[in-house]
Amino acid sequence: MLRKILLLQAGLLFALLTAHAQPYAPASFSKAPSAPYEPTRSEIMDRYRKAHILDSVATRSIFKTSIRPHWSADNTSFWYQNILKDSVKEYISVDMIHGTRKKLDAQPTDTATRFTRFRPFTGRRWASFSTDSVSPDKQLVAYIHDGNVFIRPAGGTRQDGVAYTTNGDTAKPYGHLAWSPDSKYVVGYHVNPVHDSAVFYVLSSVKGTTRGQLRQRPYKQPGDPFTTYEMFLFRPEGHKTTKVNTPILDFFGAPELHWRHSDNRYFTFERVERGHQRFRIIEVDANTAGTRTVYDEKTNTFIYESRLFTYYLPETNEMLMTSEKDGWQHLYLLDATTGAQKQEVTKGPWIVRTIDSVDAKRREIWFSASGMNPGEDPYYIHYYRIGFDGRHLVNLTPIKANHILTWSPDRKFYLDAWSEINVPTTIELHRSSDGKKILDLEKADASAYLAAGFQFPEPFHAKGRDGVTDIWGIIVRPASFDPAKRYPVIENIYAGPQDAFVPKDFTGRYGEMQSIAQLGFIVVQIDGMGTANRSKAFHDVCWKNLADAGFPDRILWIKAMAEKYPYADTSRVGLYGTSAGGQNSLGGLLFHGDFYKAAVSSCGCHDNRIDKQWWNEQWMGYPVGKHYDEQSNVTNAWRLRGALMLFVGEADNNVPPESTYRVADALIKAGKTFEFLPLPGFDHTDGGPYGRVQRRDFFVRHLLGVEPPARNNGEL
């Protein structure tokens, strides 16, 4: 019954939109609009009804946007399922060898088929070790007993073990034992554990209770201490214990060890120093416990540790790694013994995004990159193959679009799903050896979506604060609007430096933006300076400067949009965001209240001293300095201008709830007026369905100047 109601609602909305929609054409008006858009009561009610069921209409009217292949055991074929209108399913079988596809009468029942998803390589620096470690030659066992290191014969018992340390205990034990490949050495650590301080929250509304329920969990904040690891070498021959001549390790834990293939006397490990400004590869001589630095990279800003890729080639004593040392993220081939650069494998004003695979035998790297192709969005991902010598670059995805690849299990074929946010997805089968297209598989069907009067988001770019760099974003408009009126602008903001966030794929993550737009707004999303996936200089804007949030670029972008499309009213601009976006949305009112007039901030990390250590020290640096305080939304709450609504989940396990409560406290003490919505039982959230309704009502009231539906009185 519920499904029938939803289908009926969707059908009614389709009819309404088809009857009244005016499909958007950028050049369809000839004069600047004069009057602001101020909907009548009946009109705003009609817009609310349409927005309420818009998401379901969108998801029910766009088909064939992706493929989930089920591969045959011999890697010569696969099948997949399409879901069509009215949830009708069709099944397609593809013969990759002969390049053919055919419809099937029913879902295949062959249990030998399987779904496989490849994940890109990541640089792995931190290893997992057991406390009992058998030597590679199976003759000895190293283990921990009462916090100390013992070694015994493989066939013996613990009573046969010989102690190699005596100063360990359960409070400060030895651990993380690892053998050399030739079984001559054991590497271990004297560990000084740090137990993280707790954060607390109260569950106010647990069913079946009459009291709030206190919860706590360990949570490391910027500046908090780390567990430390003091490296030792244990040599069974001669019963030797030696401290390695290297500083005590902290920050990430015990490192992964890379033993020299030709001589197991030497091994290297990687170290990212706290503060993220220095990365080293250090070699240890296991015979002497001496060390030397093989590679040392320093920066005045930050090294993005989670995107630092290293890949060791032990048979040739080489290694591949990424670095931004020339201003762009690129691949380098190094001599693993000396650290000398043998080859800059990739170079140019573009970035390597991920390493898909390394073929040591053919000396080739398969990777994805952005920005290499002129004349297109620099965030679009393409896939390539290149030799270790930097030659024979092959573009596997030359079409101007954003690409998502799915490899066959034997990697001889791949599916290329390419699209733009306003260009429906096309899915093709290609051959890996040369990139040749074998077969067209699917093209997304959005005809019903367009027939209903919706428009796809529009990509838009404008110059940033330097007058040179293009800033990219998207524009989402109502399904129908009058270009002769001026519409308020709302920015969906998230300026976290860990990535870029404007969607690039067709049917990307903009459903909520479309629903808000339907109420009578122009909704935008922008990647300003300080976010990732561009040049090092672009990214460095965030360094010790999270309060910047790219606002100078965002404001220029919105003004440039309004210059091209005068129906965008820059005198009525709002913004909303969650988590780092919650910090940013409030920051817009605190630091740029002359431009932004209203904001909804959800679960914001409003003070970077309260939020999680790893994320904030990566961008704000270590030690914690006065800049943390100077950029805090709590410290700057007195600056508030405009209308503000705060959301917080009382059970937020990402950003401690006190981050928002401290902002509220500071606003109250400063005599500021604001709306505050604590959400009982909610974790890290944008407010969920209830919160999204409140957010829409807030913007309708403060930017459109119209009262939203009186739901308590049954108006909607």
XYZ file of C-alpha atoms in Angstrom:
716
model
C 0.000 0.000 0.000
C 2.816 2.434 0.913
C 4.534 1.719 -2.395
C 1.304 2.506 -4.277
C 0.980 5.803 -2.403
C 4.561 6.761 -3.229
C 4.082 5.874 -6.881
C 0.875 7.911 -6.966
C 2.651 10.879 -5.374
C 5.486 10.563 -7.863
C 3.007 10.404 -10.736
C 1.154 13.502 -9.510
C 4.380 15.441 -9.147
C 5.489 14.334 -12.597
C 2.240 15.649 -14.028
C 2.478 18.946 -12.138
C 6.044 19.560 -13.182
C 5.428 18.565 -16.776
C 2.470 20.924 -16.954
C 4.191 23.981 -15.496
C 7.915 23.455 -15.979
C 9.983 25.820 -18.084
C 13.206 23.966 -18.962
C 16.206 26.172 -18.254
C 18.176 27.709 -21.114
C 21.147 29.862 -19.994
C 20.784 32.449 -22.745
C 16.973 32.577 -22.792
C 16.604 36.012 -21.171
C 17.648 39.378 -22.543
C 17.369 41.792 -19.635
C 18.352 41.796 -16.000
C 15.599 40.763 -13.571
C 14.240 43.514 -11.387
C 11.998 42.031 -8.698
C 13.150 39.600 -5.996
C 11.431 36.267 -5.987
C 8.851 36.388 -3.166
C 6.431 33.470 -3.475
C 2.819 33.729 -2.494
C 1.453 31.500 0.235
C -0.141 29.092 -2.201
C 2.980 29.023 -4.341
C 5.305 28.199 -1.437
C 2.948 25.452 -0.302
C 2.985 23.997 -3.801
C 6.787 24.126 -3.846
C 6.967 22.320 -0.507
C 4.751 19.525 -1.784
C 6.945 19.067 -4.833
C 10.171 19.187 -2.829
C 8.809 16.635 -0.383
C 8.668 13.862 -2.975
C 11.270 15.128 -5.417
C 14.035 12.746 -4.325
C 11.904 9.676 -4.931
C 10.956 10.997 -8.362
C 14.616 11.491 -9.245
C 15.630 8.007 -8.177
C 12.661 6.444 -10.002
C 13.224 8.251 -13.294
C 16.928 7.728 -14.080
C 18.090 4.263 -15.105
C 21.214 2.362 -16.180
C 23.755 4.560 -14.415
C 26.060 1.773 -13.219
C 26.974 -1.878 -13.657
C 27.858 -4.419 -10.980
C 29.535 -7.217 -12.954
C 29.496 -10.866 -11.882
C 32.573 -12.419 -13.478
C 32.803 -15.970 -14.773
C 35.410 -18.294 -13.275
C 37.485 -18.283 -16.492
C 37.376 -14.450 -16.791
C 35.926 -14.548 -20.294
C 32.419 -13.256 -19.538
C 30.198 -11.602 -16.959
C 26.570 -10.775 -16.338
C 24.834 -7.846 -14.706
C 21.412 -6.565 -13.775
C 19.578 -3.406 -14.823
C 16.652 -2.035 -12.815
C 14.207 -0.249 -15.092
C 10.973 1.696 -14.723
C 8.526 0.283 -12.167
C 11.391 -1.800 -10.688
C 11.432 -4.147 -13.681
C 14.696 -6.109 -13.785
C 16.614 -7.193 -16.853
C 19.721 -9.369 -17.009
C 22.531 -8.962 -19.519
C 25.299 -11.423 -20.374
C 28.559 -10.195 -21.944
C 31.122 -12.301 -23.801
C 34.345 -10.300 -23.474
C 36.339 -12.456 -25.892
C 33.920 -12.063 -28.797
C 32.641 -8.620 -27.805
C 28.941 -9.488 -27.652
C 26.080 -8.861 -25.235
C 22.634 -10.426 -25.003
C 19.567 -10.239 -22.800
C 18.830 -13.202 -20.580
C 15.434 -14.600 -19.715
C 16.256 -14.843 -16.019
C 18.974 -14.184 -13.473
C 21.908 -16.602 -13.918
C 22.274 -19.241 -11.250
C 25.931 -20.102 -11.942
C 27.537 -20.063 -8.500
C 31.021 -19.807 -10.014
C 30.459 -16.170 -10.919
C 31.664 -13.614 -8.408
C 31.813 -9.909 -7.831
C 35.301 -8.448 -7.389
C 36.208 -4.863 -6.569
C 39.779 -3.648 -6.848
C 40.990 -1.027 -4.433
C 43.844 1.351 -5.277
C 47.179 0.843 -3.548
C 47.959 3.002 -0.548
C 51.319 3.599 1.050
C 51.396 1.358 4.127
C 53.794 2.520 6.815
C 52.402 0.985 9.981
C 52.363 -2.768 10.469
C 50.463 -5.221 12.634
C 52.573 -7.585 14.701
C 51.804 -10.514 16.981
C 53.467 -11.111 20.342
C 54.403 -14.654 19.301
C 56.525 -14.746 16.167
C 57.950 -17.883 14.506
C 61.227 -17.419 12.640
C 61.103 -17.866 8.838
C 63.264 -21.022 9.081
C 60.749 -22.431 11.647
C 63.526 -23.100 14.166
C 62.823 -20.464 16.815
C 59.900 -18.615 18.390
C 60.153 -15.099 19.807
C 57.453 -14.176 22.308
C 56.482 -11.831 25.136
C 56.154 -13.068 28.696
C 55.400 -10.742 31.614
C 56.244 -7.796 29.368
C 59.682 -9.101 28.317
C 61.174 -10.680 25.186
C 61.985 -14.395 25.191
C 63.218 -16.714 22.423
C 62.857 -20.491 22.528
C 63.296 -23.459 20.194
C 60.267 -24.026 17.979
C 59.704 -27.480 19.467
C 60.099 -26.344 23.070
C 57.818 -24.835 25.671
C 57.829 -21.433 27.302
C 59.940 -22.866 30.097
C 62.698 -23.373 27.521
C 62.702 -19.690 26.603
C 65.694 -17.430 27.152
C 65.070 -13.865 28.324
C 66.465 -11.052 26.179
C 65.057 -8.223 28.306
C 64.289 -7.857 32.006
C 63.034 -4.263 32.370
C 59.650 -4.767 30.752
C 56.427 -5.193 32.676
C 52.700 -5.137 32.039
C 52.643 -1.329 32.320
C 55.545 -0.783 29.887
C 55.943 -4.024 27.964
C 58.045 -5.016 24.992
C 56.136 -6.055 21.907
C 55.580 -5.909 18.129
C 58.150 -8.589 17.309
C 59.301 -9.209 13.728
C 62.012 -11.536 12.350
C 64.482 -10.807 9.576
C 63.942 -13.020 6.481
C 67.179 -14.956 7.249
C 66.061 -15.639 10.869
C 69.164 -13.995 12.324
C 67.489 -10.967 13.957
C 64.326 -10.032 15.787
C 63.145 -6.428 15.850
C 60.992 -5.366 18.787
C 59.983 -2.314 20.781
C 59.865 -1.207 24.376
C 56.404 0.312 24.473
C 55.271 3.146 26.734
C 51.484 3.049 26.343
C 49.396 6.192 26.568
C 45.757 5.834 27.497
C 43.739 8.540 25.802
C 41.555 10.793 27.895
C 37.832 10.283 27.552
C 35.095 12.406 26.057
C 31.591 12.116 27.491
C 28.011 12.549 26.400
C 24.581 11.860 27.890
C 21.847 9.892 26.146
C 18.800 11.793 27.330
C 15.986 9.659 25.978
C 16.849 5.968 26.234
C 13.661 3.928 26.172
C 12.781 2.249 29.462
C 14.887 4.601 31.615
C 14.091 7.596 33.782
C 17.624 9.016 33.935
C 20.084 10.196 31.354
C 22.667 7.563 30.430
C 26.296 8.682 30.645
C 28.597 7.398 27.892
C 32.320 7.853 27.410
C 35.047 6.786 25.020
C 38.773 7.455 24.566
C 39.389 10.354 22.189
C 42.714 11.876 21.216
C 42.646 15.642 20.691
C 45.332 17.910 19.208
C 48.373 18.109 21.458
C 47.593 14.916 23.388
C 50.524 12.503 23.937
C 51.068 9.322 21.918
C 52.200 5.844 22.831
C 55.960 5.628 22.191
C 58.059 2.825 20.714
C 61.767 2.352 21.473
C 63.342 0.077 18.847
C 65.590 -2.855 19.847
C 67.396 -5.667 18.017
C 67.611 -9.179 19.440
C 70.135 -11.621 17.981
C 69.807 -15.302 18.958
C 73.393 -15.997 17.931
C 75.362 -14.743 20.914
C 72.211 -13.839 22.865
C 72.578 -10.111 22.068
C 70.178 -7.260 22.841
C 70.936 -3.852 21.341
C 69.021 -0.575 21.311
C 68.775 0.825 17.801
C 70.387 4.230 17.420
C 67.228 6.099 16.454
C 64.927 8.446 18.359
C 61.945 6.977 20.169
C 59.080 6.544 17.721
C 55.618 7.913 18.368
C 52.694 9.328 16.460
C 51.581 6.367 14.307
C 52.940 3.248 15.982
C 55.426 0.521 15.128
C 56.502 0.868 11.476
C 56.488 -1.733 8.734
C 60.019 -3.040 8.036
C 61.554 -3.459 4.567
C 64.549 -5.807 4.535
C 67.160 -5.453 1.823
C 66.682 -8.328 -0.612
C 70.378 -8.940 -1.281
C 71.546 -8.603 2.330
C 69.237 -9.154 5.308
C 71.647 -7.272 7.512
C 69.842 -4.047 6.563
C 66.249 -2.902 6.752
C 64.442 0.413 6.355
C 61.381 1.931 7.932
C 59.382 5.098 7.272
C 58.762 7.903 9.696
C 56.339 10.810 9.415
C 57.179 13.191 12.218
C 54.464 14.734 14.294
C 53.367 17.981 12.722
C 53.381 16.400 9.223
C 56.304 18.499 7.994
C 58.991 15.844 7.637
C 59.045 12.386 6.061
C 62.075 10.122 6.307
C 63.125 6.662 5.254
C 65.659 5.382 7.769
C 67.981 2.402 7.274
C 69.096 0.214 10.176
C 72.242 -1.923 10.192
C 71.051 -4.925 12.212
C 74.619 -5.975 12.934
C 75.613 -2.695 14.604
C 72.208 -1.122 15.408
C 73.443 1.990 13.623
C 71.140 4.054 11.399
C 71.332 6.424 8.482
C 68.758 8.505 6.648
C 68.116 7.221 3.130
C 65.478 9.797 2.163
C 64.501 13.030 3.867
C 61.705 15.338 2.674
C 60.752 18.508 4.526
C 58.163 21.185 3.863
C 57.237 24.541 5.326
C 53.562 23.587 5.317
C 52.445 19.950 5.448
C 53.018 16.548 3.897
C 49.650 14.888 3.274
C 50.508 11.582 4.948
C 47.497 9.538 3.865
C 48.265 10.293 0.198
C 51.974 9.559 0.496
C 52.419 6.392 -1.567
C 55.500 4.162 -1.325
C 56.099 0.865 -3.112
C 59.261 -1.186 -2.597
C 60.946 -3.205 -5.344
C 63.324 -5.406 -3.325
C 64.731 -7.404 -6.220
C 66.176 -4.262 -7.808
C 66.717 -2.252 -4.596
C 64.377 0.443 -5.909
C 61.218 2.101 -4.692
C 58.391 4.138 -6.144
C 56.909 6.997 -4.184
C 54.762 10.072 -4.609
C 55.737 13.574 -3.596
C 54.497 17.140 -4.051
C 58.023 18.546 -3.915
C 57.748 20.134 -7.381
C 54.343 21.669 -6.554
C 52.207 18.815 -7.888
C 51.571 15.245 -6.724
C 53.839 13.061 -8.881
C 55.534 9.682 -9.028
C 59.266 9.160 -8.542
C 61.595 6.163 -8.890
C 64.328 6.091 -6.231
C 67.356 3.985 -5.443
C 66.207 2.285 -2.243
C 69.771 2.019 -0.910
C 70.937 5.586 -1.452
C 67.638 7.454 -1.738
C 68.854 9.061 -4.962
C 66.206 9.948 -7.511
C 66.555 7.766 -10.592
C 63.551 9.070 -12.502
C 60.732 11.565 -12.225
C 58.163 9.178 -13.636
C 55.364 11.726 -14.050
C 55.586 15.501 -14.284
C 53.569 18.515 -15.325
C 50.844 20.835 -13.967
C 48.536 17.978 -12.988
C 48.321 15.446 -10.165
C 48.496 11.701 -9.649
C 45.331 10.704 -7.758
C 45.772 6.984 -6.997
C 48.104 4.092 -7.809
C 46.029 1.261 -9.194
C 48.779 -1.347 -9.624
C 52.512 -1.810 -10.193
C 53.890 -4.386 -12.626
C 57.496 -4.894 -11.480
C 58.267 -7.369 -14.248
C 57.112 -5.075 -17.070
C 58.238 -2.015 -15.059
C 54.895 -0.291 -15.506
C 52.569 1.689 -13.238
C 48.812 1.897 -13.654
C 47.420 5.038 -12.054
C 44.675 7.640 -12.105
C 45.277 11.358 -12.489
C 43.475 14.679 -12.802
C 44.254 17.848 -14.713
C 46.387 16.376 -17.500
C 43.897 17.089 -20.279
C 43.547 20.768 -21.250
C 40.123 22.274 -21.750
C 38.241 20.195 -19.181
C 37.381 20.240 -15.497
C 40.750 19.671 -13.736
C 39.098 17.383 -11.188
C 38.013 14.805 -13.778
C 39.677 11.460 -13.119
C 41.375 9.622 -15.988
C 43.322 6.357 -15.960
C 46.793 5.830 -17.392
C 49.694 3.432 -17.761
C 53.330 4.537 -17.833
C 56.804 2.967 -17.691
C 59.162 3.373 -14.752
C 61.325 5.458 -17.090
C 58.546 8.014 -17.591
C 57.959 6.933 -21.182
C 55.136 5.260 -23.115
C 52.265 7.037 -21.352
C 48.947 5.451 -22.387
C 45.642 7.207 -21.684
C 43.115 4.434 -21.090
C 40.203 6.894 -20.784
C 40.654 9.699 -23.344
C 37.029 10.897 -23.476
C 36.441 14.287 -21.835
C 34.541 13.224 -18.719
C 34.988 11.844 -15.218
C 35.812 8.130 -15.332
C 35.203 5.225 -12.967
C 36.950 1.952 -13.883
C 36.093 -1.598 -12.848
C 38.739 -4.220 -13.662
C 38.119 -7.856 -14.528
C 39.709 -10.191 -11.958
C 42.632 -10.999 -14.291
C 42.900 -7.309 -15.248
C 42.754 -8.074 -18.981
C 39.563 -6.033 -19.389
C 37.930 -3.065 -17.722
C 34.562 -1.356 -17.647
C 34.767 2.397 -18.162
C 31.796 4.336 -16.775
C 32.239 7.936 -17.897
C 29.987 10.905 -17.323
C 29.755 14.523 -16.305
C 27.324 15.901 -13.781
C 25.154 17.078 -16.692
C 26.039 14.291 -19.146
C 24.416 10.869 -18.570
C 26.695 7.925 -17.869
C 28.026 5.769 -20.692
C 29.493 2.370 -19.813
C 31.922 0.620 -22.161
C 34.002 -2.556 -22.183
C 37.691 -2.057 -23.005
C 40.794 -4.188 -23.444
C 43.547 -3.406 -20.930
C 46.559 -4.046 -23.151
C 45.906 -1.083 -25.438
C 42.713 0.552 -24.153
C 40.720 -0.408 -27.241
C 36.945 -0.242 -26.852
C 35.346 -3.634 -27.397
C 31.686 -2.959 -26.734
C 29.159 -0.310 -25.713
C 27.280 -1.688 -22.712
C 24.849 0.908 -21.373
C 23.881 4.567 -21.561
C 21.978 6.083 -18.655
C 18.355 6.863 -19.477
C 17.254 10.209 -18.024
C 14.429 10.954 -20.462
C 11.697 10.691 -17.820
C 13.672 12.944 -15.471
C 14.004 15.641 -18.122
C 10.406 15.245 -19.228
C 9.354 16.072 -15.671
C 10.933 19.504 -16.031
C 14.118 18.970 -14.045
C 17.439 20.276 -15.230
C 20.813 18.735 -14.550
C 23.171 20.793 -12.389
C 25.363 23.142 -14.386
C 29.167 23.068 -13.977
C 30.499 26.592 -13.527
C 33.965 28.034 -12.959
C 35.292 31.494 -12.191
C 38.609 33.037 -11.176
C 39.683 32.776 -7.561
C 41.315 35.306 -5.261
C 44.543 35.387 -7.282
C 42.731 36.349 -10.493
C 44.351 33.390 -12.268
C 43.203 30.085 -10.771
C 39.875 28.637 -11.871
C 37.502 27.729 -9.043
C 35.006 25.009 -9.957
C 31.512 24.322 -8.715
C 27.963 23.473 -9.738
C 24.650 25.344 -9.927
C 21.329 23.685 -9.073
C 18.113 25.469 -10.028
C 14.434 24.819 -9.286
C 12.632 22.550 -11.715
C 10.740 25.662 -12.813
C 11.512 29.295 -12.212
C 11.070 32.729 -13.711
C 14.352 34.246 -15.019
C 12.731 37.674 -14.624
C 12.890 37.281 -10.822
C 15.900 37.286 -8.489
C 16.349 34.169 -6.374
C 18.292 33.777 -3.127
C 21.500 31.739 -3.291
C 22.338 28.941 -0.842
C 25.773 27.348 -0.707
C 26.212 23.731 0.366
C 29.662 24.047 1.958
C 32.302 21.572 3.051
C 35.859 22.920 2.993
C 37.664 20.021 4.679
C 41.198 19.889 3.204
C 41.254 16.096 2.928
C 39.568 16.057 -0.489
C 37.478 17.980 -3.011
C 33.716 17.633 -2.697
C 31.828 19.017 -5.691
C 30.332 15.930 -7.402
C 31.587 15.196 -10.905
C 29.566 12.109 -11.846
C 26.114 12.032 -13.361
C 23.446 11.550 -10.654
C 26.013 12.575 -8.080
C 25.335 13.596 -4.490
C 23.054 16.578 -5.020
C 19.564 15.254 -4.207
C 19.159 17.457 -1.123
C 20.436 20.453 -3.080
C 17.734 19.888 -5.701
C 15.058 19.608 -3.019
C 16.146 22.890 -1.419
C 16.321 24.575 -4.822
C 12.768 23.489 -5.538
C 11.575 25.786 -2.758
C 12.767 28.809 -4.729
C 16.551 28.994 -4.368
C 19.658 28.796 -6.498
C 21.802 26.186 -4.691
C 25.531 25.930 -5.351
C 28.522 23.850 -4.276
C 32.119 25.035 -4.686
C 35.648 23.752 -4.098
C 37.643 26.771 -2.956
C 41.350 27.058 -2.270
C 42.511 24.971 0.657
C 40.771 21.799 -0.555
C 42.660 18.942 -2.217
C 43.183 17.538 -5.737
C 44.817 20.611 -7.260
C 48.334 22.027 -6.953
C 50.308 22.051 -3.722
C 49.962 25.861 -3.578
C 46.167 25.559 -3.935
C 46.057 23.057 -1.078
C 48.521 24.952 1.148
C 46.008 27.758 1.673
C 44.506 25.637 4.461
C 47.784 25.373 6.432
C 47.197 26.688 9.949
C 44.329 28.537 8.298
C 41.149 26.427 8.395
C 39.042 29.497 9.143
C 39.837 30.724 5.620
C 37.756 27.831 4.194
C 38.241 29.208 0.679
C 35.746 32.011 1.382
C 37.504 34.647 -0.760
C 37.192 32.263 -3.736
C 33.649 31.197 -2.930
C 32.380 34.764 -2.702
C 34.029 35.723 -6.011
C 32.554 32.599 -7.624
C 29.027 33.442 -6.478
C 29.411 37.028 -7.662
C 30.685 35.825 -11.057
C 27.710 33.468 -11.317
C 25.350 36.353 -10.570
C 27.035 38.480 -13.203
C 26.365 35.787 -15.808
C 22.944 34.878 -14.403
C 21.409 38.044 -12.888
C 18.503 36.096 -11.422
C 20.953 34.964 -8.681
C 20.425 37.466 -5.853
C 23.718 38.082 -4.029
C 21.986 40.244 -1.431
C 20.337 37.092 -0.057
C 22.984 34.385 0.340
C 22.889 31.548 2.847
C 24.969 28.451 3.487
C 24.741 25.128 5.259
C 27.103 22.287 6.104
C 27.869 19.383 8.410
C 31.015 18.486 10.404
C 33.816 20.581 8.886
C 31.015 22.079 6.811
C 29.281 22.963 10.074
C 32.411 24.822 11.133
C 32.531 26.519 7.724
C 28.863 27.517 7.597
C 29.046 29.275 10.946
C 32.410 30.728 9.933
C 30.707 32.346 6.955
C 28.544 34.440 9.299
C 31.381 35.153 11.747
C 34.060 36.195 9.269
C 32.028 37.193 6.187
C 28.741 38.400 7.658
C 28.633 41.232 5.138
C 28.004 38.655 2.374
C 26.322 35.636 3.972
C 22.994 36.365 5.666
C 21.847 32.999 7.065
C 23.470 29.687 7.973
C 22.560 26.235 9.251
C 25.458 24.527 10.998
C 25.260 20.815 11.807
C 27.618 19.024 14.231
C 30.422 21.446 13.463
C 34.024 21.061 14.620
C 33.854 24.658 15.791
C 37.116 24.618 17.738
C 39.928 22.551 16.270
C 41.348 21.897 19.738
C 38.219 19.884 20.606
C 38.080 17.786 17.450
C 40.035 14.603 16.625
C 43.850 14.779 16.704
C 44.807 13.167 13.388
C 42.633 15.419 11.230
C 43.369 18.720 12.902
C 47.119 18.394 13.409
C 47.425 17.425 9.724
C 46.085 20.846 8.695
C 46.547 23.098 11.731
C 49.954 21.746 12.716
C 51.714 20.808 15.942
C 52.308 22.033 18.568
C 48.930 23.602 19.268
C 49.545 27.348 18.977
C 47.563 30.531 19.363
C 46.263 30.192 15.802
C 43.971 27.398 17.039
C 42.321 29.861 19.416
C 42.293 32.762 16.948
C 40.361 30.708 14.359
C 37.918 29.061 16.771
C 34.219 29.708 16.199
C 33.872 29.683 19.977
C 36.416 32.482 20.375
C 34.808 34.465 17.554
C 31.144 33.851 18.422
C 30.769 37.528 19.400
C 31.190 38.422 15.708
C 27.923 36.765 14.673
C 25.871 38.601 12.077
C 22.807 37.235 10.315
C 20.493 34.362 11.159
C 21.928 31.134 12.571
C 20.584 27.667 13.324
C 22.786 25.112 15.129
C 22.218 21.347 15.030
C 24.012 18.828 17.253
C 23.555 15.107 17.791
C 23.774 14.410 21.499
C 25.543 11.079 20.791
C 28.032 12.406 18.212
C 30.926 9.942 18.038
C 32.879 11.951 15.478
C 32.981 15.514 16.762
C 32.308 15.752 20.523
C 28.926 17.449 21.125
C 30.560 20.021 23.422
C 32.033 21.629 20.320
C 28.556 22.940 19.451
C 27.491 23.503 23.053
C 30.520 25.738 23.641
C 29.535 27.831 20.633
C 26.022 28.119 22.030
C 27.456 29.135 25.400
C 29.640 31.809 23.805
C 26.739 33.136 21.730
C 24.537 33.396 24.809
C 27.242 35.215 26.731
C 27.665 37.594 23.793
C 23.905 38.307 23.787
C 23.390 36.868 20.317
C 20.110 35.500 18.975
C 20.167 32.096 17.288
C 18.198 28.863 16.906
C 19.470 25.677 18.522
C 18.285 22.129 17.774
C 19.837 19.342 19.891
C 18.882 15.934 18.505
C 18.320 13.222 21.154
C 20.058 9.942 20.342
C 21.561 11.230 17.081
C 25.182 10.591 16.135
C 27.183 12.741 13.683
C 24.393 14.003 11.439
C 22.998 16.690 9.170
C 19.799 16.366 11.193
C 18.233 13.463 9.348
C 14.752 13.839 7.796
C 13.529 16.040 10.651
C 16.592 18.266 10.544
C 16.398 18.645 6.770
C 12.808 19.881 7.109
C 13.888 22.403 9.745
C 16.755 23.570 7.540
C 14.444 24.174 4.588
C 11.981 26.058 6.799
C 14.813 28.187 8.191
C 15.959 29.332 4.768
C 12.412 29.921 3.524
C 11.768 32.146 6.529
C 15.062 34.080 6.503
C 15.916 34.305 2.780
C 12.526 34.198 1.051
C 10.754 36.126 3.809
C 7.845 33.690 3.838
C 6.541 31.649 6.738
C 6.941 27.904 6.106
C 3.984 25.533 6.492
C 2.445 25.402 9.963
C 2.825 21.649 10.307
C 1.523 21.553 13.870
C -1.743 22.890 12.500
C -1.871 20.331 9.705
C -1.003 22.783 6.942
C 1.222 20.257 5.149
